[in-house]
CSV table of C-alpha atoms in Angstrom, one decimal:
chain,number,residue,atom,x,y,z
A,1,UNK,CA,-16.3,-9.3,-32.1
A,2,UNK,CA,-15.8,-13.0,-30.2
A,3,UNK,CA,-18.0,-13.4,-27.1
A,4,UNK,CA,-15.8,-15.1,-24.7
A,5,UNK,CA,-17.2,-14.9,-19.8
A,6,UNK,CA,-13.9,-14.2,-19.4
A,7,UNK,CA,-13.0,-13.4,-15.7
A,8,UNK,CA,-9.9,-11.1,-15.2
A,9,UNK,CA,-7.3,-9.5,-13.7
A,10,UNK,CA,-5.0,-6.5,-15.0
A,11,UNK,CA,-6.1,-7.6,-18.3
A,12,UNK,CA,-5.3,-11.4,-17.9
A,13,UNK,CA,-8.2,-14.0,-18.2
A,14,UNK,CA,-8.0,-16.4,-15.4
A,15,UNK,CA,-10.6,-17.8,-16.9
A,16,UNK,CA,-12.6,-18.7,-21.0
A,17,UNK,CA,-16.0,-19.7,-21.8
A,18,UNK,CA,-17.3,-18.9,-24.9
A,19,UNK,CA,-20.3,-21.9,-25.4
A,20,UNK,CA,-21.3,-21.7,-22.0
A,21,UNK,CA,-21.9,-19.0,-18.6
A,22,UNK,CA,-19.2,-22.2,-17.5
A,23,UNK,CA,-17.6,-20.8,-13.9
A,24,UNK,CA,-20.4,-19.0,-11.0
A,25,UNK,CA,-17.7,-16.3,-10.1
A,26,UNK,CA,-20.6,-13.9,-9.1
A,27,UNK,CA,-20.0,-14.1,-5.2
A,28,UNK,CA,-16.5,-12.1,-5.2
A,29,UNK,CA,-18.9,-9.3,-6.7
A,30,UNK,CA,-21.5,-6.8,-5.4
A,31,UNK,CA,-24.3,-5.3,-7.6
A,32,UNK,CA,-22.4,-2.4,-7.1
A,33,UNK,CA,-19.8,-4.0,-8.4
A,34,UNK,CA,-22.1,-4.0,-11.8
A,35,UNK,CA,-21.0,-1.2,-14.7
A,36,UNK,CA,-20.0,-0.5,-17.9
A,37,UNK,CA,-16.8,-0.8,-18.6
A,38,UNK,CA,-15.1,0.2,-22.0
A,39,UNK,CA,-14.2,-3.1,-23.9
A,40,UNK,CA,-10.6,-3.4,-25.8
A,41,UNK,CA,-12.7,-6.3,-28.3
A,42,UNK,CA,-15.4,-3.0,-29.0
A,43,UNK,CA,-15.2,-1.4,-32.4
A,44,UNK,CA,-16.0,2.1,-31.0
A,45,UNK,CA,-15.2,4.1,-35.3
A,46,UNK,CA,-18.7,1.7,-35.6
A,47,UNK,CA,-20.5,2.8,-33.1
A,48,UNK,CA,-19.2,6.6,-33.5
A,49,UNK,CA,-20.8,5.6,-37.2
A,50,UNK,CA,-23.7,5.3,-36.2
A,51,UNK,CA,-25.3,6.7,-33.0
A,52,UNK,CA,-28.6,4.8,-33.2
A,53,UNK,CA,-26.7,2.2,-31.2
A,54,UNK,CA,-25.7,1.8,-28.2
A,55,UNK,CA,-22.6,-0.5,-27.2
A,56,UNK,CA,-24.2,-0.5,-23.3
A,57,UNK,CA,-24.8,-3.9,-23.1
A,58,UNK,CA,-21.4,-5.8,-24.4
A,59,UNK,CA,-20.0,-2.6,-22.5
A,60,UNK,CA,-21.6,-4.2,-18.8
A,61,UNK,CA,-19.3,-6.2,-16.5
A,62,UNK,CA,-18.8,-6.7,-12.3
A,63,UNK,CA,-15.9,-5.1,-11.8
A,64,UNK,CA,-13.8,-4.4,-8.2
A,65,UNK,CA,-10.2,-3.7,-7.3
A,66,UNK,CA,-8.7,-6.3,-6.2
A,67,UNK,CA,-7.5,-5.0,-3.3
A,68,UNK,CA,-11.9,-4.7,-2.2
A,69,UNK,CA,-12.2,-7.9,-3.5
A,70,UNK,CA,-8.4,-9.0,-1.3
A,71,UNK,CA,-12.4,-9.5,2.3
A,72,UNK,CA,-14.2,-11.3,-0.4
A,73,UNK,CA,-11.1,-13.3,-1.0
A,74,UNK,CA,-10.6,-15.1,2.5
A,75,UNK,CA,-14.3,-15.6,3.8
A,76,UNK,CA,-14.6,-17.8,0.5
A,77,UNK,CA,-11.4,-19.8,1.7
A,78,UNK,CA,-8.7,-18.2,-0.2
A,79,UNK,CA,-5.7,-17.2,2.3
A,80,UNK,CA,-2.3,-17.2,2.1
A,81,UNK,CA,-2.2,-20.1,3.1
A,82,UNK,CA,-4.9,-22.0,1.5
A,83,UNK,CA,-2.2,-21.0,-1.6
A,84,UNK,CA,0.8,-22.3,0.5
A,85,UNK,CA,-1.3,-25.2,0.9
A,86,UNK,CA,-2.4,-25.8,-3.2
A,87,UNK,CA,1.5,-24.6,-3.8
A,88,UNK,CA,3.0,-27.6,-2.3
A,89,UNK,CA,0.8,-29.6,-3.5
A,90,UNK,CA,1.7,-29.0,-7.4
A,91,UNK,CA,5.0,-29.3,-5.6
A,92,UNK,CA,4.7,-32.3,-4.9
A,93,UNK,CA,2.2,-33.4,-7.9
A,94,UNK,CA,5.5,-32.2,-10.3
A,95,UNK,CA,7.9,-34.3,-8.7
A,96,UNK,CA,5.9,-37.5,-8.9
A,97,UNK,CA,4.9,-36.4,-12.6
A,98,UNK,CA,9.2,-36.1,-13.6
A,99,UNK,CA,9.3,-39.8,-11.1
A,100,UNK,CA,6.8,-41.4,-13.1
A,101,UNK,CA,7.8,-39.9,-16.6
A,102,UNK,CA,11.6,-41.6,-16.9
A,103,UNK,CA,13.0,-43.2,-13.8
A,104,UNK,CA,15.1,-40.3,-12.4
A,105,UNK,CA,16.0,-41.3,-9.1
A,106,UNK,CA,15.3,-39.2,-6.4
A,107,UNK,CA,18.4,-36.7,-6.1
A,108,UNK,CA,18.0,-35.7,-9.4
A,109,UNK,CA,14.7,-33.9,-9.4
A,110,UNK,CA,13.9,-31.5,-10.3
A,111,UNK,CA,14.5,-28.1,-8.1
A,112,UNK,CA,10.6,-25.4,-7.1
A,113,UNK,CA,11.1,-22.4,-5.4
A,114,UNK,CA,9.5,-22.4,-2.1
A,115,UNK,CA,6.7,-20.4,-1.2
A,116,UNK,CA,8.3,-18.2,0.7
A,117,UNK,CA,10.5,-17.8,-2.4
A,118,UNK,CA,7.5,-17.6,-5.2
A,119,UNK,CA,5.9,-14.8,-3.4
A,120,UNK,CA,9.0,-13.0,-3.5
A,121,UNK,CA,8.7,-13.9,-6.8
A,122,UNK,CA,5.2,-12.7,-6.8
A,123,UNK,CA,6.3,-8.8,-5.4
A,124,UNK,CA,9.5,-8.3,-7.9
A,125,UNK,CA,6.8,-7.5,-10.8
A,126,UNK,CA,3.9,-5.9,-10.0
A,127,UNK,CA,1.3,-6.8,-13.4
A,128,UNK,CA,0.8,-3.2,-15.0
A,129,UNK,CA,4.5,-2.6,-14.6
A,130,UNK,CA,4.1,-5.5,-16.8
A,131,UNK,CA,4.2,-4.9,-21.2
A,132,UNK,CA,0.9,-5.9,-22.8
A,133,UNK,CA,0.9,-4.6,-26.0
A,134,UNK,CA,0.7,-8.0,-28.6
A,135,UNK,CA,4.2,-8.7,-30.3
A,136,UNK,CA,4.3,-11.4,-32.8
A,137,UNK,CA,8.2,-13.6,-32.1
A,138,UNK,CA,9.4,-12.0,-35.4
A,139,UNK,CA,8.3,-8.1,-33.9
A,140,UNK,CA,10.4,-6.1,-32.9
A,141,UNK,CA,10.3,-5.1,-28.5
A,142,UNK,CA,8.9,-9.1,-28.5
A,143,UNK,CA,12.5,-10.3,-27.4
A,144,UNK,CA,13.1,-8.0,-24.6
A,145,UNK,CA,10.5,-9.1,-22.5
A,146,UNK,CA,10.8,-12.7,-22.9
A,147,UNK,CA,14.9,-12.0,-22.2
A,148,UNK,CA,13.0,-10.6,-18.8
A,149,UNK,CA,11.3,-13.5,-17.5
A,150,UNK,CA,13.4,-15.7,-18.6
A,151,UNK,CA,15.9,-13.8,-16.8
A,152,UNK,CA,14.9,-14.5,-13.5
A,153,UNK,CA,16.5,-17.3,-12.1
A,154,UNK,CA,12.8,-18.1,-10.2
A,155,UNK,CA,11.2,-19.0,-13.6
A,156,UNK,CA,12.6,-22.6,-14.1
A,157,UNK,CA,12.2,-23.0,-10.4
A,158,UNK,CA,7.7,-23.1,-9.9
A,159,UNK,CA,5.9,-25.5,-10.6
A,160,UNK,CA,4.7,-26.9,-13.5
A,161,UNK,CA,1.3,-28.3,-13.3
A,162,UNK,CA,-0.2,-28.7,-16.1
A,163,UNK,CA,0.5,-25.5,-18.1
A,164,UNK,CA,3.5,-26.2,-20.7
A,165,UNK,CA,5.6,-23.3,-19.8
A,166,UNK,CA,7.4,-23.1,-23.3
A,167,UNK,CA,4.6,-21.1,-24.4
A,168,UNK,CA,5.4,-17.3,-23.8
A,169,UNK,CA,2.3,-15.9,-24.2
A,170,UNK,CA,1.1,-13.4,-26.6
A,171,UNK,CA,2.6,-10.2,-24.1
A,172,UNK,CA,4.0,-9.9,-21.5
A,173,UNK,CA,1.5,-9.6,-19.2
A,174,UNK,CA,-0.1,-12.7,-21.0
A,175,UNK,CA,2.8,-15.1,-20.1
A,176,UNK,CA,3.3,-13.9,-16.6
A,177,UNK,CA,-0.2,-15.4,-16.2
A,178,UNK,CA,0.6,-18.4,-17.4
A,179,UNK,CA,4.0,-18.9,-15.4
A,180,UNK,CA,1.4,-18.6,-12.6
A,181,UNK,CA,-1.2,-20.3,-13.7
A,182,UNK,CA,-0.2,-23.6,-12.7
A,183,UNK,CA,-2.2,-22.3,-9.2
A,184,UNK,CA,-6.8,-22.6,-9.7
A,185,UNK,CA,-8.5,-18.7,-10.3
A,186,UNK,CA,-8.5,-17.0,-6.5
A,187,UNK,CA,-5.7,-18.6,-5.4
A,188,UNK,CA,-3.5,-16.1,-8.3
A,189,UNK,CA,-6.1,-14.3,-7.2
A,190,UNK,CA,-5.4,-13.9,-4.2
A,191,UNK,CA,-1.2,-14.2,-4.3
A,192,UNK,CA,-1.2,-12.0,-6.8
A,193,UNK,CA,-2.6,-9.3,-3.3
A,194,UNK,CA,0.7,-9.7,-1.6
A,195,UNK,CA,2.0,-7.2,-4.2
A,196,UNK,CA,1.0,-4.0,-3.0
A,197,UNK,CA,0.9,-3.0,-6.7
A,198,UNK,CA,-1.5,-5.2,-7.4
A,199,UNK,CA,-3.6,-4.1,-4.9
A,200,UNK,CA,-6.0,-1.4,-8.1
A,201,UNK,CA,-6.0,-3.5,-10.4
A,202,UNK,CA,-10.0,-4.3,-11.9
A,203,UNK,CA,-11.2,-8.1,-12.0
A,204,UNK,CA,-13.9,-8.4,-14.2
A,205,UNK,CA,-15.9,-11.3,-14.6
A,206,UNK,CA,-16.9,-9.9,-18.9
A,207,UNK,CA,-20.3,-11.5,-19.5
A,208,UNK,CA,-21.5,-8.2,-21.0
A,209,UNK,CA,-20.9,-9.7,-25.3
A,210,UNK,CA,-22.4,-13.6,-23.9
A,211,UNK,CA,-25.6,-11.7,-23.1
A,212,UNK,CA,-25.4,-9.5,-25.8
A,213,UNK,CA,-24.8,-11.9,-28.4
A,214,UNK,CA,-28.2,-14.2,-27.0
A,215,UNK,CA,-27.0,-16.9,-25.2
A,216,UNK,CA,-27.3,-15.7,-21.8
A,217,UNK,CA,-29.9,-13.3,-20.1
A,218,UNK,CA,-28.3,-10.6,-17.6
A,219,UNK,CA,-30.5,-12.0,-14.7
A,220,UNK,CA,-28.4,-14.9,-14.7
A,221,UNK,CA,-25.3,-13.4,-13.4
A,222,UNK,CA,-26.3,-12.6,-9.7
A,223,UNK,CA,-23.7,-11.1,-7.9
A,224,UNK,CA,-23.1,-11.9,-3.8
A,225,UNK,CA,-22.0,-14.6,-1.9
A,226,UNK,CA,-23.9,-17.7,-2.6
A,227,UNK,CA,-26.3,-19.4,0.9
A,228,UNK,CA,-23.5,-22.3,1.2
A,229,UNK,CA,-20.9,-19.6,1.1
A,230,UNK,CA,-22.5,-17.1,4.1
A,231,UNK,CA,-22.4,-17.7,8.0
A,232,UNK,CA,-25.0,-17.7,10.6
A,233,UNK,CA,-24.8,-15.4,14.0
A,234,UNK,CA,-25.2,-17.1,16.5
A,235,UNK,CA,-25.9,-15.1,19.3
A,236,UNK,CA,-27.3,-14.7,22.8
A,237,UNK,CA,-29.7,-12.7,23.0
A,238,UNK,CA,-31.6,-9.8,20.7
A,239,UNK,CA,-29.3,-7.0,21.0
A,240,UNK,CA,-26.7,-8.6,20.0
A,241,UNK,CA,-27.7,-9.8,16.9
A,242,UNK,CA,-28.7,-5.9,16.4
A,243,UNK,CA,-24.7,-4.8,17.0
A,244,UNK,CA,-22.6,-6.6,15.1
A,245,UNK,CA,-25.9,-6.2,12.5
A,246,UNK,CA,-25.2,-2.8,12.0
A,247,UNK,CA,-22.0,-3.4,12.4
A,248,UNK,CA,-21.2,-4.9,9.7
A,249,UNK,CA,-22.9,-2.1,7.6
A,250,UNK,CA,-21.7,0.1,8.7
A,251,UNK,CA,-17.9,-1.0,8.6
A,252,UNK,CA,-18.4,-4.3,6.8
A,253,UNK,CA,-20.7,-3.5,3.9
A,254,UNK,CA,-17.8,-4.8,1.8
A,255,UNK,CA,-18.4,-8.7,3.0
A,256,UNK,CA,-22.1,-7.8,4.9
A,257,UNK,CA,-23.8,-10.2,2.3
A,258,UNK,CA,-21.7,-13.3,3.3
A,259,UNK,CA,-23.0,-13.0,6.6
A,260,UNK,CA,-27.1,-14.1,7.6
A,261,UNK,CA,-28.3,-14.1,11.8
A,262,UNK,CA,-31.7,-16.0,13.6
A,263,UNK,CA,-34.8,-14.0,12.8
A,264,UNK,CA,-35.3,-12.2,15.6
A,265,UNK,CA,-38.4,-10.2,14.9
A,266,UNK,CA,-41.0,-11.4,16.9
A,267,UNK,CA,-38.5,-12.9,19.7
A,268,UNK,CA,-34.8,-14.1,19.8
A,269,UNK,CA,-35.6,-18.2,19.8
A,270,UNK,CA,-32.9,-18.8,22.8
A,271,UNK,CA,-31.3,-15.5,24.3
A,272,UNK,CA,-29.8,-16.4,27.2
A,273,UNK,CA,-26.0,-17.6,27.4
A,274,UNK,CA,-27.3,-21.2,29.1
A,275,UNK,CA,-29.8,-21.8,26.1
A,276,UNK,CA,-27.5,-20.5,23.3
A,277,UNK,CA,-24.5,-23.2,24.5
A,278,UNK,CA,-28.2,-26.4,24.3
A,279,UNK,CA,-28.5,-24.6,21.0
A,280,UNK,CA,-25.4,-25.0,19.7
A,281,UNK,CA,-25.0,-28.8,21.3
A,282,UNK,CA,-27.8,-30.0,19.9
A,283,UNK,CA,-26.0,-28.2,16.1
A,284,UNK,CA,-23.1,-30.7,16.7
A,285,UNK,CA,-24.5,-33.6,17.1
A,286,UNK,CA,-26.6,-33.7,13.9
A,287,UNK,CA,-25.4,-32.9,10.7
A,288,UNK,CA,-25.9,-29.5,9.7
A,289,UNK,CA,-24.2,-27.9,6.2
A,290,UNK,CA,-24.6,-24.5,7.6
A,291,UNK,CA,-21.6,-22.7,8.4
A,292,UNK,CA,-22.0,-21.3,12.0
A,293,UNK,CA,-20.7,-18.9,14.3
A,294,UNK,CA,-21.4,-19.1,18.0
A,295,UNK,CA,-20.9,-15.9,19.4
A,296,UNK,CA,-20.4,-16.0,23.6
A,297,UNK,CA,-20.0,-12.5,26.1
A,298,UNK,CA,-17.5,-11.6,27.3
A,299,UNK,CA,-18.9,-12.3,30.9
A,300,UNK,CA,-18.3,-15.4,33.0
A,301,UNK,CA,-21.2,-16.7,31.6
A,302,UNK,CA,-19.9,-16.2,28.4
A,303,UNK,CA,-17.1,-17.5,29.1
A,304,UNK,CA,-18.2,-20.7,30.9
A,305,UNK,CA,-20.8,-21.3,28.8
A,306,UNK,CA,-17.8,-20.7,25.6
A,307,UNK,CA,-14.9,-22.6,27.5
A,308,UNK,CA,-17.7,-26.1,28.0
A,309,UNK,CA,-18.0,-26.5,24.3
A,310,UNK,CA,-14.4,-26.5,23.8
A,311,UNK,CA,-15.6,-30.6,25.3
A,312,UNK,CA,-17.0,-31.6,21.9
A,313,UNK,CA,-15.0,-32.5,18.8
A,314,UNK,CA,-17.1,-29.0,16.4
A,315,UNK,CA,-17.8,-30.4,12.9
A,316,UNK,CA,-15.4,-28.5,10.3
A,317,UNK,CA,-18.6,-26.3,9.3
A,318,UNK,CA,-19.5,-24.6,13.2
A,319,UNK,CA,-17.3,-22.0,14.7
A,320,UNK,CA,-18.1,-20.9,18.4
A,321,UNK,CA,-15.9,-17.9,19.5
A,322,UNK,CA,-15.7,-14.9,22.5
A,323,UNK,CA,-15.4,-11.2,22.4
A,324,UNK,CA,-12.2,-10.3,22.1
A,325,UNK,CA,-10.4,-9.1,25.6
A,326,UNK,CA,-9.7,-5.8,25.1
A,327,UNK,CA,-7.3,-3.3,27.1
A,328,UNK,CA,-9.9,-0.1,27.9
A,329,UNK,CA,-11.7,-3.0,29.1
A,330,UNK,CA,-9.1,-3.8,32.1
A,331,UNK,CA,-9.4,-0.7,34.7
A,332,UNK,CA,-13.1,-0.1,35.2
A,333,UNK,CA,-15.1,0.7,37.5
A,334,UNK,CA,-17.3,-2.3,39.2
A,335,UNK,CA,-19.8,-1.7,42.3
A,336,UNK,CA,-19.6,-4.6,44.1
A,337,UNK,CA,-20.2,-4.6,48.4
A,338,UNK,CA,-16.9,-2.7,48.3
A,339,UNK,CA,-18.7,-0.4,47.3
A,340,UNK,CA,-16.8,0.8,43.5
A,341,UNK,CA,-13.7,-1.0,42.3
A,342,UNK,CA,-11.5,-0.5,39.0
A,343,UNK,CA,-10.8,-3.6,37.8
A,344,UNK,CA,-10.5,-6.2,34.5
A,345,UNK,CA,-14.4,-6.9,33.3
A,346,UNK,CA,-12.4,-9.1,30.4
A,347,UNK,CA,-14.0,-12.3,30.6
A,348,UNK,CA,-16.1,-11.5,33.8
A,349,UNK,CA,-18.8,-8.8,32.8
A,350,UNK,CA,-17.3,-7.6,29.1
A,351,UNK,CA,-21.0,-8.1,27.1
A,352,UNK,CA,-20.3,-6.4,24.1
A,353,UNK,CA,-22.4,-2.9,25.3
A,354,UNK,CA,-19.5,-2.2,26.4
A,355,UNK,CA,-17.3,-2.5,23.1
A,356,UNK,CA,-20.0,0.4,22.3
A,357,UNK,CA,-18.9,4.3,22.6
A,358,UNK,CA,-19.8,4.4,26.1
A,359,UNK,CA,-19.4,8.1,26.6
A,360,UNK,CA,-22.6,9.6,27.0
A,361,UNK,CA,-23.5,13.3,27.6
A,362,UNK,CA,-24.7,13.9,30.1
A,363,UNK,CA,-24.4,11.3,32.1
A,364,UNK,CA,-21.1,10.0,34.8
A,365,UNK,CA,-17.9,7.4,33.8
A,366,UNK,CA,-19.7,3.9,32.3
A,367,UNK,CA,-19.9,1.6,35.4
A,368,UNK,CA,-20.3,-2.7,35.4
A,369,UNK,CA,-22.7,-3.8,38.5
A,370,UNK,CA,-21.6,-7.5,40.5
A,371,UNK,CA,-24.5,-9.4,40.4
A,372,UNK,CA,-23.9,-13.2,40.8
A,373,UNK,CA,-21.3,-16.1,41.9
A,374,UNK,CA,-20.3,-18.4,39.2
A,375,UNK,CA,-18.9,-21.1,41.6
A,376,UNK,CA,-17.7,-23.4,38.7
A,377,UNK,CA,-14.9,-20.6,37.7
A,378,UNK,CA,-14.8,-19.3,41.3
A,379,UNK,CA,-15.5,-15.7,40.4
A,380,UNK,CA,-18.7,-13.2,39.5
A,381,UNK,CA,-20.2,-12.7,36.8
A,382,UNK,CA,-21.5,-8.1,35.9
A,383,UNK,CA,-23.5,-7.0,34.0
A,384,UNK,CA,-23.1,-2.8,32.3
A,385,UNK,CA,-25.2,-0.1,34.2
A,386,UNK,CA,-27.0,1.0,32.0
A,387,UNK,CA,-26.2,-1.4,29.1
A,388,UNK,CA,-29.7,-0.2,27.0
A,389,UNK,CA,-28.8,4.0,27.0
A,390,UNK,CA,-25.8,2.4,25.2
A,391,UNK,CA,-27.0,0.5,22.9
A,392,UNK,CA,-28.5,3.6,21.6
A,393,UNK,CA,-26.4,5.8,21.5
A,394,UNK,CA,-25.6,3.3,18.6
A,395,UNK,CA,-28.6,2.4,17.0
A,396,UNK,CA,-29.3,6.4,17.0
A,397,UNK,CA,-25.4,7.3,15.6
A,398,UNK,CA,-25.1,9.1,11.6
A,399,UNK,CA,-22.7,8.0,9.8
A,400,UNK,CA,-21.8,11.4,9.4
A,401,UNK,CA,-20.9,10.7,13.6
A,402,UNK,CA,-19.0,7.3,12.8
A,403,UNK,CA,-16.9,8.2,10.3
A,404,UNK,CA,-15.1,11.6,11.8
A,405,UNK,CA,-14.8,9.6,15.0
A,406,UNK,CA,-17.5,11.5,16.8
A,407,UNK,CA,-18.7,8.6,17.9
A,408,UNK,CA,-16.1,5.8,18.7
A,409,UNK,CA,-16.6,2.1,16.9
A,410,UNK,CA,-12.8,1.1,17.5
A,411,UNK,CA,-13.9,-1.6,20.2
A,412,UNK,CA,-16.8,-2.9,17.3
A,413,UNK,CA,-15.0,-3.3,15.2
A,414,UNK,CA,-12.1,-4.9,16.5
A,415,UNK,CA,-15.4,-7.6,17.9
A,416,UNK,CA,-16.6,-7.4,13.7
A,417,UNK,CA,-12.2,-8.1,13.1
A,418,UNK,CA,-12.2,-11.4,15.5
A,419,UNK,CA,-14.7,-12.3,13.8
A,420,UNK,CA,-14.0,-12.1,10.3
A,421,UNK,CA,-11.3,-13.8,11.3
A,422,UNK,CA,-12.9,-17.2,12.6
A,423,UNK,CA,-15.1,-17.2,9.7
A,424,UNK,CA,-11.7,-17.0,7.7
A,425,UNK,CA,-10.2,-19.7,9.1
A,426,UNK,CA,-13.6,-21.7,10.0
A,427,UNK,CA,-13.6,-21.5,5.5
A,428,UNK,CA,-10.0,-22.4,5.1
A,429,UNK,CA,-10.1,-25.4,6.5
A,430,UNK,CA,-13.4,-26.1,4.8
A,431,UNK,CA,-11.6,-25.8,1.5
A,432,UNK,CA,-8.1,-27.0,2.3
A,433,UNK,CA,-10.5,-30.9,3.0
A,434,UNK,CA,-12.2,-30.3,-0.2
């Protein structure tokens, strides 16, 4: 039995380390992904003959489906835009290498696939449909899978990178992995996810044999986003923090570990829109390494503060965002000097509580009340009446009520989707500058 540590997807090897732990892939997984999994290199007949011994340690690994890993890859910056940039860089390097080797004039440089065509190539070959049986060159059947890929015109047009395209691999599947191995491992994972058939593939960080051989301990393999990869969410008040924190726990547990919040156990250190804006200004002016997102309510004060921050050049590791506009908030009861009138409260009175389920048993329709006039914007600031009641109902809503739709979280999901997009854009920019 060998003792390498590997990262694989659908049995395609992405990384291989034999004498050391090597690349840390823990951020791709969560602790719940640590499991036992039948290992192809274990001689199970030995354990059948020696029932007193247990292969548990050798079978231990982290395993997660590619589909469920996709959001984690994107929060790490491996979006399709990142993969495209890496792909095009490889095309450029191929061209430069070709010119350096033989001085061939530009018109006869080797043609390479456009990225969109490369994605089409990925979609033509679901990994699970590729032959994974080892067949030496002289064995029957080997010519068939070699010919299938060789017959695809796209193969000759793929960037080569540091790969040797003449090496066929030991199976059709491994050969396919070699053809796209000019990309970095996480980019390979991300682009394979463009084929829906690949989303059920297992991504496995296999370290059990390495530990069983005594080269490391299980505790050295840790799951979860690393601190440098997490996003600190700075909000206007404690209710925003509590709502976002519970929303992530309920609706996005697959990426919950990527988000952190400022400690508000005793009190919020900079509650209020103005204080949050000043905090943002201060961080922009100093060299802070944390990834920070400033989240403003979609009301007049929040919109004013958000726009005022646009005069600053934010560092790549910082973003600000407004809670998103909602169609449901374009026709919302609002009380003012003229009584209750239905109006658009986006950008005027949409605090985070407005994105919760506003149906309360035994209570009238939700409404906002206009308060102070924002001269800088020429509009009134509004506030949701009895907003604490809506927050309390959310905190008390059961998992079952949320799962069945008895408690409606669709609007809150829209908030989390906007937050996710903001964080992915940040990580993409950071990764592309590294």
